[in-house]
Coordinates of C-alpha atoms and ligand atoms in Angstrom, one line a residue:
X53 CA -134.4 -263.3 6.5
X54 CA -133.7 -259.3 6.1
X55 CA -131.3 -256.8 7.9
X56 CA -133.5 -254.1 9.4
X57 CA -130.5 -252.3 10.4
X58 CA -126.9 -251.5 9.2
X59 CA -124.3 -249.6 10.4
X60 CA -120.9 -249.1 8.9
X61 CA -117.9 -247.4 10.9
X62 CA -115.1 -246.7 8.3
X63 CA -115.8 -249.1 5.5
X64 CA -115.4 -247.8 2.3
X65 CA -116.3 -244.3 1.5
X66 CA -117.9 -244.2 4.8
X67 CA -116.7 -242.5 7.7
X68 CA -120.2 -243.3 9.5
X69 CA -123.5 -244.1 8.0
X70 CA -126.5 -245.9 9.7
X71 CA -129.5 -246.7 8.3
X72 CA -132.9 -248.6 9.0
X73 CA -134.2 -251.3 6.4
X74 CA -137.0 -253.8 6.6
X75 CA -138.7 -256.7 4.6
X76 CA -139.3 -256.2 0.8
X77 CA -137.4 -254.4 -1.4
X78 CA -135.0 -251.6 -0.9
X79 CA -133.5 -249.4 -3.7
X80 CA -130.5 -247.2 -3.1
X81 CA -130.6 -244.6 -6.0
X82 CA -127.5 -242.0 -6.4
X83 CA -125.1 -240.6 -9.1
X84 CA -122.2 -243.1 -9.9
X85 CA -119.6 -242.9 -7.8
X86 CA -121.5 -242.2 -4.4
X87 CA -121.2 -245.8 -2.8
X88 CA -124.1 -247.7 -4.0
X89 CA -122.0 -250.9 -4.5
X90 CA -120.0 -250.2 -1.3
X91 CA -123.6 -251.2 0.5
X92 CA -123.9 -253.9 -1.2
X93 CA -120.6 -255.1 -1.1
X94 CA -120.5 -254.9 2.7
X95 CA -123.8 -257.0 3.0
X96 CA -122.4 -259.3 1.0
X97 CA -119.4 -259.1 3.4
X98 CA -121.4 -260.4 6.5
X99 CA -122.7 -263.3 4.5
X100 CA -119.6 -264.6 3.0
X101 CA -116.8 -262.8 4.5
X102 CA -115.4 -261.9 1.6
X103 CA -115.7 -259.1 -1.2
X104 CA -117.1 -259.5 -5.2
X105 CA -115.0 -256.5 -6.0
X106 CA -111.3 -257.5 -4.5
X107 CA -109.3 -260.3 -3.3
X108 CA -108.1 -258.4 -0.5
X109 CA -109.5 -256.4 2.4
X110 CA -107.5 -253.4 2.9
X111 CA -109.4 -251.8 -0.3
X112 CA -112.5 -252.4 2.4
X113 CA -111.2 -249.8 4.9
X114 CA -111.9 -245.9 4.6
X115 CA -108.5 -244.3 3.2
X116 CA -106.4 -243.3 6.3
X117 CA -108.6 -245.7 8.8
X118 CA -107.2 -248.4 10.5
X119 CA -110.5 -250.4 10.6
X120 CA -113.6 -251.0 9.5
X121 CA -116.6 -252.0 11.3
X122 CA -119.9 -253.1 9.9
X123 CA -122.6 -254.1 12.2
X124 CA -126.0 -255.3 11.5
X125 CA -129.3 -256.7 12.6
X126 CA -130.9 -259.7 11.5
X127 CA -134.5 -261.0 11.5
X128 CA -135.2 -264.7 10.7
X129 CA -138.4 -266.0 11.2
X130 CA -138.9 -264.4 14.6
X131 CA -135.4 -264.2 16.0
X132 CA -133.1 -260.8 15.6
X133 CA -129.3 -261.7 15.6
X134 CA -126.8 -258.6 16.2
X135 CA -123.7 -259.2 14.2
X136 CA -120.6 -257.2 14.2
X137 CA -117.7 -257.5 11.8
X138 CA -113.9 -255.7 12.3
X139 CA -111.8 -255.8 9.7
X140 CA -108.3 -255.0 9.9
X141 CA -105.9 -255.2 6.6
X142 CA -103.9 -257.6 7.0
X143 CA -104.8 -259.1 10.5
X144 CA -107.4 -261.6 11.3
X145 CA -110.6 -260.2 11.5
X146 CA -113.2 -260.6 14.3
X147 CA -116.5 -261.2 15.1
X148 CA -119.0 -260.7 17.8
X149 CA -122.6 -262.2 17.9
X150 CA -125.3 -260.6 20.1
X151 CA -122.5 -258.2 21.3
X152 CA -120.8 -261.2 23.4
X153 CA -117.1 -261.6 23.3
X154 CA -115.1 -261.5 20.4
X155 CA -115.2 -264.5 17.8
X156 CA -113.3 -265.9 14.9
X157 CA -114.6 -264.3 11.7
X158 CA -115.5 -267.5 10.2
X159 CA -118.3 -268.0 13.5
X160 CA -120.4 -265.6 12.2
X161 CA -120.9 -267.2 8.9
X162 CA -124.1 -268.7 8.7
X163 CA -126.1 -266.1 10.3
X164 CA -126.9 -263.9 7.1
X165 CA -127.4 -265.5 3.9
X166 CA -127.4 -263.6 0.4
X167 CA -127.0 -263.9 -2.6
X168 CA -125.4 -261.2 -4.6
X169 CA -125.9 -260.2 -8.4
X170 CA -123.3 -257.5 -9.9
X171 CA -122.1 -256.9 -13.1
X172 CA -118.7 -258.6 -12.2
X173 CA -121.0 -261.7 -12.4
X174 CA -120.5 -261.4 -16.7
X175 CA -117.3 -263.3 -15.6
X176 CA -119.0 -266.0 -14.3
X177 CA -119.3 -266.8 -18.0
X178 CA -116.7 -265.3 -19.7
X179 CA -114.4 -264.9 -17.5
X180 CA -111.4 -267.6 -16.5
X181 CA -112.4 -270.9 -14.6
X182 CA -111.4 -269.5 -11.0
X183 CA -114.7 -267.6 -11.1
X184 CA -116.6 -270.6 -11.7
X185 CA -114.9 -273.0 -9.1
X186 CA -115.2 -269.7 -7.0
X187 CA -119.0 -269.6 -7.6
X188 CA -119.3 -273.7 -6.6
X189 CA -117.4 -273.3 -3.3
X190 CA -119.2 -269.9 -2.5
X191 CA -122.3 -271.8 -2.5
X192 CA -121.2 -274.7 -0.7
X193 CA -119.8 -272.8 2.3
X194 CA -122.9 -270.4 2.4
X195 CA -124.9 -273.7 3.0
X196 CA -122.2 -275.7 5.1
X197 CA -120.0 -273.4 6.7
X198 CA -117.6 -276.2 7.8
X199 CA -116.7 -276.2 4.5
X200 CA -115.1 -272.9 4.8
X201 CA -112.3 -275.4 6.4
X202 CA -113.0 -278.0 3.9
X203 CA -111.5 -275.1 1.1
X204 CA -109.1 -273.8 3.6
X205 CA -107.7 -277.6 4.2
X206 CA -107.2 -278.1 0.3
X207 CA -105.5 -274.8 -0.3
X208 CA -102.7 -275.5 2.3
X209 CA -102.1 -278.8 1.3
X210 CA -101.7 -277.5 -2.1
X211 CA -99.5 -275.4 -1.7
X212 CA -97.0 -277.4 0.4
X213 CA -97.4 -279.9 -2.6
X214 CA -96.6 -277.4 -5.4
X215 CA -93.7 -275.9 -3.2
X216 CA -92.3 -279.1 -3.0
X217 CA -92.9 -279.9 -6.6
X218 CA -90.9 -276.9 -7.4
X219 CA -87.8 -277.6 -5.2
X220 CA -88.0 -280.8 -6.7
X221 CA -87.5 -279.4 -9.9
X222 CA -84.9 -276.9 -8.9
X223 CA -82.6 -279.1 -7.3
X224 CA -83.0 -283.2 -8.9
X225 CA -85.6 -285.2 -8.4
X226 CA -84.4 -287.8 -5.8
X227 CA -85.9 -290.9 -3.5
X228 CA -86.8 -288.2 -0.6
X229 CA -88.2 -286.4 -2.7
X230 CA -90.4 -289.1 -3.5
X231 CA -91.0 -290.4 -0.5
X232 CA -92.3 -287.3 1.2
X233 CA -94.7 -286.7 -2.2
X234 CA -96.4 -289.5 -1.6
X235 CA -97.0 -288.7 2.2
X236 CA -98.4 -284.9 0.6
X237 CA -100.2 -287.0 -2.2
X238 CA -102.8 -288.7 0.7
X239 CA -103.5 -285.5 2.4
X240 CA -103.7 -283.6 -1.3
X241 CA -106.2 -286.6 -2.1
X242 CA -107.9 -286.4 1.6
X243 CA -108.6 -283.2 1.7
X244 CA -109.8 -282.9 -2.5
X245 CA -111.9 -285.5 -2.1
X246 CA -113.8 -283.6 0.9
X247 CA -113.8 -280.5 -1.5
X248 CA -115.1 -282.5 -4.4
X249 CA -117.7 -283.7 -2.5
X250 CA -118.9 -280.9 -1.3
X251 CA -119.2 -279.6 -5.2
X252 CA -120.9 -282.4 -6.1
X253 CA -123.4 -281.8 -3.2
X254 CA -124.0 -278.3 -4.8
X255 CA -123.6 -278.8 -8.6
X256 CA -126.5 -281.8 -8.0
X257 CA -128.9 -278.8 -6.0
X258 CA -128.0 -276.1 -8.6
X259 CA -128.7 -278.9 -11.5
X260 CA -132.6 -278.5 -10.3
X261 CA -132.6 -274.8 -11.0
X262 CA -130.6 -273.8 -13.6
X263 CA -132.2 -274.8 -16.6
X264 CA -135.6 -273.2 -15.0
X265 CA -134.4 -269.8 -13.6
X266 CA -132.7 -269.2 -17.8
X267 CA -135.9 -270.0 -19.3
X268 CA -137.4 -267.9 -17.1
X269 CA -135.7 -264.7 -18.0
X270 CA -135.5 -265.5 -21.4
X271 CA -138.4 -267.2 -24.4
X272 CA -136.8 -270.3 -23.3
X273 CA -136.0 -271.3 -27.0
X274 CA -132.3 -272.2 -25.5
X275 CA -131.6 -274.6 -22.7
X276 CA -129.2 -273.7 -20.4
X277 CA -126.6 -276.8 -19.3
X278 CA -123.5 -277.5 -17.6
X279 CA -120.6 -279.7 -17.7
X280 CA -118.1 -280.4 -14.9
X281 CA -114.8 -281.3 -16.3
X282 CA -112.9 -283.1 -13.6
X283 CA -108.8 -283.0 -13.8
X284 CA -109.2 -286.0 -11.7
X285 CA -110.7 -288.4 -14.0
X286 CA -110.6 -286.9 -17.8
X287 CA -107.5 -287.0 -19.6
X288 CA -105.1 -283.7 -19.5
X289 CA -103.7 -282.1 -22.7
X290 CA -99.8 -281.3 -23.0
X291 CA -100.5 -277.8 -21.2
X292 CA -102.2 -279.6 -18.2
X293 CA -105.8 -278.7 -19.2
X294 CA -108.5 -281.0 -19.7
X295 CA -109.7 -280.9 -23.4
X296 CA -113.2 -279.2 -24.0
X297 CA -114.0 -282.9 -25.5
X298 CA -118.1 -283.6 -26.7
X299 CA -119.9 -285.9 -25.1
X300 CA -119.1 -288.6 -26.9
X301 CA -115.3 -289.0 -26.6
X302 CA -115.9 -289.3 -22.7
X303 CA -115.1 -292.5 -21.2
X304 CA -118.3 -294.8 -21.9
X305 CA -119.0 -294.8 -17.5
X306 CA -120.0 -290.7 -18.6
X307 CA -121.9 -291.0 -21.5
X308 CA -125.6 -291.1 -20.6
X309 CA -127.7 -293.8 -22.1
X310 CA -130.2 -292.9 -24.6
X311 CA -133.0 -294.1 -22.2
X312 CA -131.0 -291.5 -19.7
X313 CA -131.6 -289.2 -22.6
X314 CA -135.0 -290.2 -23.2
X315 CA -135.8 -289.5 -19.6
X316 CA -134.4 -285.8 -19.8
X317 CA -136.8 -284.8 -22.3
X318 CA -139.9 -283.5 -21.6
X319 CA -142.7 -283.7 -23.6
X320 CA -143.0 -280.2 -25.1
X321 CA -139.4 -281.3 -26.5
X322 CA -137.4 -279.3 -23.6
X323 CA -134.6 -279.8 -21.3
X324 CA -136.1 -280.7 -18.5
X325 CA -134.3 -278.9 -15.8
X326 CA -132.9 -282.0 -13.3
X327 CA -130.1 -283.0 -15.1
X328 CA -129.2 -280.0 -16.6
X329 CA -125.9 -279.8 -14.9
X330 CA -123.7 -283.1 -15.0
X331 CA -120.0 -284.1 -13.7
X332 CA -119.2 -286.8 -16.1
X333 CA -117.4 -289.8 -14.1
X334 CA -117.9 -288.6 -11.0
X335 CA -121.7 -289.5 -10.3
X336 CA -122.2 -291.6 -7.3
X337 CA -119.0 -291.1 -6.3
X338 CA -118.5 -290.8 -2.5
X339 CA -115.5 -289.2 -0.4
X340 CA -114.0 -293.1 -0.5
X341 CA -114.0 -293.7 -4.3
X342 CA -112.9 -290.0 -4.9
X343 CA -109.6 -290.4 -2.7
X344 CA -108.7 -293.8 -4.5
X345 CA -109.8 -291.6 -7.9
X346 CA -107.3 -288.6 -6.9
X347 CA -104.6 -291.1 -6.3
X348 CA -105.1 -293.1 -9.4
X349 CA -104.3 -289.4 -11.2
X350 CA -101.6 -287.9 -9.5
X351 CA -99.5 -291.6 -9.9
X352 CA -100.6 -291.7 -13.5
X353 CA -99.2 -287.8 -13.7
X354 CA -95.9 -288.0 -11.6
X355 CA -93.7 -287.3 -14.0
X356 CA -95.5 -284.2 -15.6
X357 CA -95.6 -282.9 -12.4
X358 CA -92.6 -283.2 -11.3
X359 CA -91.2 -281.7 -14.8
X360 CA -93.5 -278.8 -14.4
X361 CA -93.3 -278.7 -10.8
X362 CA -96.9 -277.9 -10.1
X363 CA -99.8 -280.1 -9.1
X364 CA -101.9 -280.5 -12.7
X365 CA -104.7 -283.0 -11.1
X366 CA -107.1 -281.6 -8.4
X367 CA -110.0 -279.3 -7.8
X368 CA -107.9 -276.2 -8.3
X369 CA -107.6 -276.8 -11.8
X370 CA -111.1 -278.4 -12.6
X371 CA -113.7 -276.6 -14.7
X372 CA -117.8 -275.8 -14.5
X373 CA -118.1 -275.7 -18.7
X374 CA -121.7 -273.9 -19.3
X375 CA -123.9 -274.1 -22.3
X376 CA -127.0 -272.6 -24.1
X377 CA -128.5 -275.5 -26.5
X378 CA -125.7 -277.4 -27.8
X379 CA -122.9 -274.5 -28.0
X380 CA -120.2 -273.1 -24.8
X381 CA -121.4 -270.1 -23.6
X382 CA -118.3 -268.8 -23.1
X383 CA -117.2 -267.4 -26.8
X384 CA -120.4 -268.3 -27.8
X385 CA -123.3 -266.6 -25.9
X386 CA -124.5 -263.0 -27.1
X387 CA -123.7 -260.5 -24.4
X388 CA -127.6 -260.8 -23.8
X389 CA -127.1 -264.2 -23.0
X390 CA -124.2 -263.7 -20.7
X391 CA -126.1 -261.5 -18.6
X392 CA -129.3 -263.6 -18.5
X393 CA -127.1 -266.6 -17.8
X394 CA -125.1 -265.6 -15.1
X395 CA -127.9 -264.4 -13.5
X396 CA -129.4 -268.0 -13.6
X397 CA -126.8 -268.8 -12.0
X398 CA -127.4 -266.4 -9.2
X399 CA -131.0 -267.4 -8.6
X400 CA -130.2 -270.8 -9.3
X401 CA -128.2 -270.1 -5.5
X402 CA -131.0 -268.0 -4.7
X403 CA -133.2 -271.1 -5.0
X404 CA -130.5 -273.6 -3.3
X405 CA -130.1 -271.8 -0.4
X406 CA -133.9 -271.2 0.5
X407 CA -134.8 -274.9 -0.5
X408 CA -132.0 -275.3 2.0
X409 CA -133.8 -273.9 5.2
X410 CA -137.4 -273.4 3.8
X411 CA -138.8 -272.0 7.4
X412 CA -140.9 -269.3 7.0
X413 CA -138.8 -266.1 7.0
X414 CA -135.8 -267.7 6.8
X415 CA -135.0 -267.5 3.0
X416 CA -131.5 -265.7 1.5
X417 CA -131.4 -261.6 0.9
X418 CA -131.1 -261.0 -2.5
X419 CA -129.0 -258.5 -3.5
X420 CA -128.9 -256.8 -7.1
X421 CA -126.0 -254.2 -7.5
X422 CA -126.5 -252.1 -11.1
X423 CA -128.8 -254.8 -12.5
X424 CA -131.8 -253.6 -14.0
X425 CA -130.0 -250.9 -16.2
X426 CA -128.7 -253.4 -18.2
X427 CA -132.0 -255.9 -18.9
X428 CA -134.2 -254.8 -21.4
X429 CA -137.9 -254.0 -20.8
X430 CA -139.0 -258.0 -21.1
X431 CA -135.8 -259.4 -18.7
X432 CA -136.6 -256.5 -16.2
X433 CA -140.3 -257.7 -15.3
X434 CA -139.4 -261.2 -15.8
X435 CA -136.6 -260.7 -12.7
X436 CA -138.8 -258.4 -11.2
X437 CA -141.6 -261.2 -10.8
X438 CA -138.5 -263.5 -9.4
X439 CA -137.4 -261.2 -7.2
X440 CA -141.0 -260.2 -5.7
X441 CA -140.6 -263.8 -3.6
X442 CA -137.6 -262.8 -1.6
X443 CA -137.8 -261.5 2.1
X444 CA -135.6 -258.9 1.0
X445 CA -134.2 -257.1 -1.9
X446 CA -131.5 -255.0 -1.8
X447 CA -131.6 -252.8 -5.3
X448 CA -129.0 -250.3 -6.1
X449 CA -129.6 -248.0 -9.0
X450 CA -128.1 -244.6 -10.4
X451 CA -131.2 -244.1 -12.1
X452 CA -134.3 -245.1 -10.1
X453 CA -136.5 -245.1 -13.8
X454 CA -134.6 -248.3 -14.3
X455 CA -136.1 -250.3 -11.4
X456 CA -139.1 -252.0 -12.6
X457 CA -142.6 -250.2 -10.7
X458 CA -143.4 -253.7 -9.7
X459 CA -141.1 -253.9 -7.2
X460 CA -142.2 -251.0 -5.3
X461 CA -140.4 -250.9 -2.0
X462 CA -138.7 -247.8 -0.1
X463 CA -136.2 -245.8 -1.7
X464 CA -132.6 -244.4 0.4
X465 CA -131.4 -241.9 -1.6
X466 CA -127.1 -242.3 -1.1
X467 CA -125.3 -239.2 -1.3
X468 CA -121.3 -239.4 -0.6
X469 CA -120.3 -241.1 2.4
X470 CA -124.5 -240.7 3.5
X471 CA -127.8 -242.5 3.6
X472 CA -131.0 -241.0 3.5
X473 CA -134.2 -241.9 3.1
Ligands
ATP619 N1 -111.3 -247.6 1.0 C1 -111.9 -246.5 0.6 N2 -111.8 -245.3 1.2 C2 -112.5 -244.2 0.8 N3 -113.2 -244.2 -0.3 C3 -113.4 -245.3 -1.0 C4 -112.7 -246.5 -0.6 N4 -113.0 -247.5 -1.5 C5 -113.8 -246.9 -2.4 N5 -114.1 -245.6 -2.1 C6 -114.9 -244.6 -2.9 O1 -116.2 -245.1 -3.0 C7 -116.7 -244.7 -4.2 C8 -117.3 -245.8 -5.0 O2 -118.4 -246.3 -4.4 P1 -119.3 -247.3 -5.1 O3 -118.6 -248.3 -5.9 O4 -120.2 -247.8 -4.0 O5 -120.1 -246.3 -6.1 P2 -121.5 -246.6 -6.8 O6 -122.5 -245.6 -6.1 O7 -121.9 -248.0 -6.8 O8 -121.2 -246.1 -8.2 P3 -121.7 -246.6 -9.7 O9 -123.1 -246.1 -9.9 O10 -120.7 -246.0 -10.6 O11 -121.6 -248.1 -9.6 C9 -115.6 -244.1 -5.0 O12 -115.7 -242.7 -5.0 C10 -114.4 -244.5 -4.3 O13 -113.3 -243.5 -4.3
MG620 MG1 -121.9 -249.5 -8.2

């Protein structure tokens, strides 16, 4: 799919920019500081309805504006889709599709799919395991968008639990107490079974892709792996965590058998890329077995709980560990490595979501904010051979030497607060 236009009222440093865009690859070249990212970001916007730069939306809306407003065409396959976004700080925002009446935000997701790349992606590595539970349940909504009320579901419940949990503490821990835990318990275990399914569903798709997309930008001497490490079913440490434990003090159900093992080699002596991400415990598992599972862990941690008074078992606290050869790549990897891997990460989506709805035209905008400054001369024409697939690149650069010739495309030269071609 591509945007071929996009107009932005009040978002970010923009009072009021419009701008044409088609097929292929765009570049938006300036001086730092002009609102490169900003374009990016509010692209990104449409597709997931949140930011990569901040939590919250106000940040979003021009200084002294009460609103912003971006709008946007869409082409996929043959069919253009007007979308138009408001969003107001603090107040639900709306939607409307082909200019009909007003929606619910959340209606318009769906209708533009990207898949963004920015240097805040280095966290996806090093950073804290939020950003890599983020990263799982970004993808899963982008390709279910009921699941945007699958997360939503999980994060109330959660937080009823833990403010329970916490009076519970306060005050002594009595029989009502109790008895209404167990009632928040079932819909706690409901509601993270349905979330852990649905990252299931994803970490199986992105297993397909990962291993393939970090060879690709790199020589391919170093596999890249990962490691689900479920609160529900591995043991938690005094602090609540799950151990960073090897392979082989898993419970036996998770250790693969060496004919498993045998089967993930190929024969030039590689990882070959399906299996290359794994959930110990957890495979097979359907929404059923994963409710009974959830149980089983928050009896078996009851009284931690309660004594911290905060639910230690769930999705919320579960980690994506990720590897390159045998070692964690957090700590480990070279800051090389991080780059190259989180960006396997991001065309690992890339590759989900257009496997996803392979029609003709129909495929995910990539978006790569700041990118190819980083990448030395080898990385940049290996992404720049990636990238030449996509329907649409959006490319922002302050210096337009750094984009790889390859990619050819139109250049929008940003100035602040305007687009020009
Ligand atoms: N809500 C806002 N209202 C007005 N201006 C804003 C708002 N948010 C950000 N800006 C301005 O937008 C500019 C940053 O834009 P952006 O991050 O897109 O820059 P960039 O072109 O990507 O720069 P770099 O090359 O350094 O990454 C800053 O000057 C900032 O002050
Ligand atoms: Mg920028």
């Amino acid at each position: 799919m591509y945007i071929s236009h996009l107009s932005l009222t009040d978002f970010r440093s923009y009072a009021q920019a419009d701008f044409e865009l088609g097929p292929g690859t765009t570049v938006f070249v300036g001086s730092n500081g002009v609102g490169k990212t900003n374009i990016a970001e509010a692209i990104g916007y449409l597709a997931s309805l949140s930011s990569h730069r901040v939590s919250t939306d106000a940040p979003l809306i021009r200084f002294g504006a009460e609103r912003a407003l971006v709008r946007a065409r869409v082409a996929r396959g043959g069919q253009a889709t007007a979308v138009e976004l408001e969003i107001t700080a603090g107040k639900a925002n709306r939607a409307r599709i082909n200019r009909a009446n007003p929606v619910r935000a959340r209606d318009i997701l769906g209708i533009v799919r990207t898949v963004l790349f920015a240097p805040e992606d280095l966290a996806l590595v090093k950073g804290d395991p939020a950003n890599r539970r983020r990263f799982l349940d970004d993808l899963m909504v982008a390709l279910r968008p009921h699941h945007a009320a699958t997360r939503g579901d999980y994060e109330r419940v959660l937080k009823q639990r833990n403010a329970l949990l916490k009076s519970a503490r306060s005050g002594r821990y009595t029989a009502a107490h109790e008895s209404t835990l167990e009632v928040w318990d079932q819909h706690l275990a409901q509601a993270g079974a349905r979330l852990l399914r649905g990252r299931l569903d994803v970490l199986e798709l992105l297993s397909a892709h990962l291993g393939t997309e970090y060879a690709g930008l790199t020589d391919g001497s170093k596999a890249a792996t990962a490691r689900y490490r479920c609160t529900v079913v591995e043991e938690l440490d005094d602090d609540g965590g799950t151990a960073a434990l090897p392979a082989t003090a898993l419970p036996p159900s998770a250790i693969p058998s060496a004919s498993q093992d045998r089967d993930r080699q190929d024969p030039a002596g590689g990882t070959r890329e399906a299996g290359a991400v794994r959930a110990p415990g957890l495979e097979g598992a359907g929404i059923g077995d994963l409710e009974r599972m959830f149980l089983e862990a928050l009896a078996a941690h009851r009284k931690k709980e309660t004594e911290r008074g905060i639910t230690l078992v769930g999705p919320h606290r579960d980690e994506l560990d990720l590897f390159l050869g045998p070692a964690p790549a957090k700590g480990y990897a070279s800051h090389g490595e991080t780059w190259s891997l989180a960006l396997a990460l991001r065309l690992a989506s890339y590759r989900v979501l257009g496997e996803d709805d392979p029609r003709e035209g129909a495929g995910p905008i990539l978006i790569l904010d700041d990118v190819f400054a980083e990448l030395d001369a080898d990385r940049r024409s290996r992404l720049a051979a990636v990238v030449a697939g996509a329907e649409q690149v959006i490319v922002t650069a302050a210096v337009a030497a750094d984009v790889p010739s390859e990619l050819g495309g139109r250049v929008l030269r940003v100035t602040p607060g305007h687009v020009s071609p």
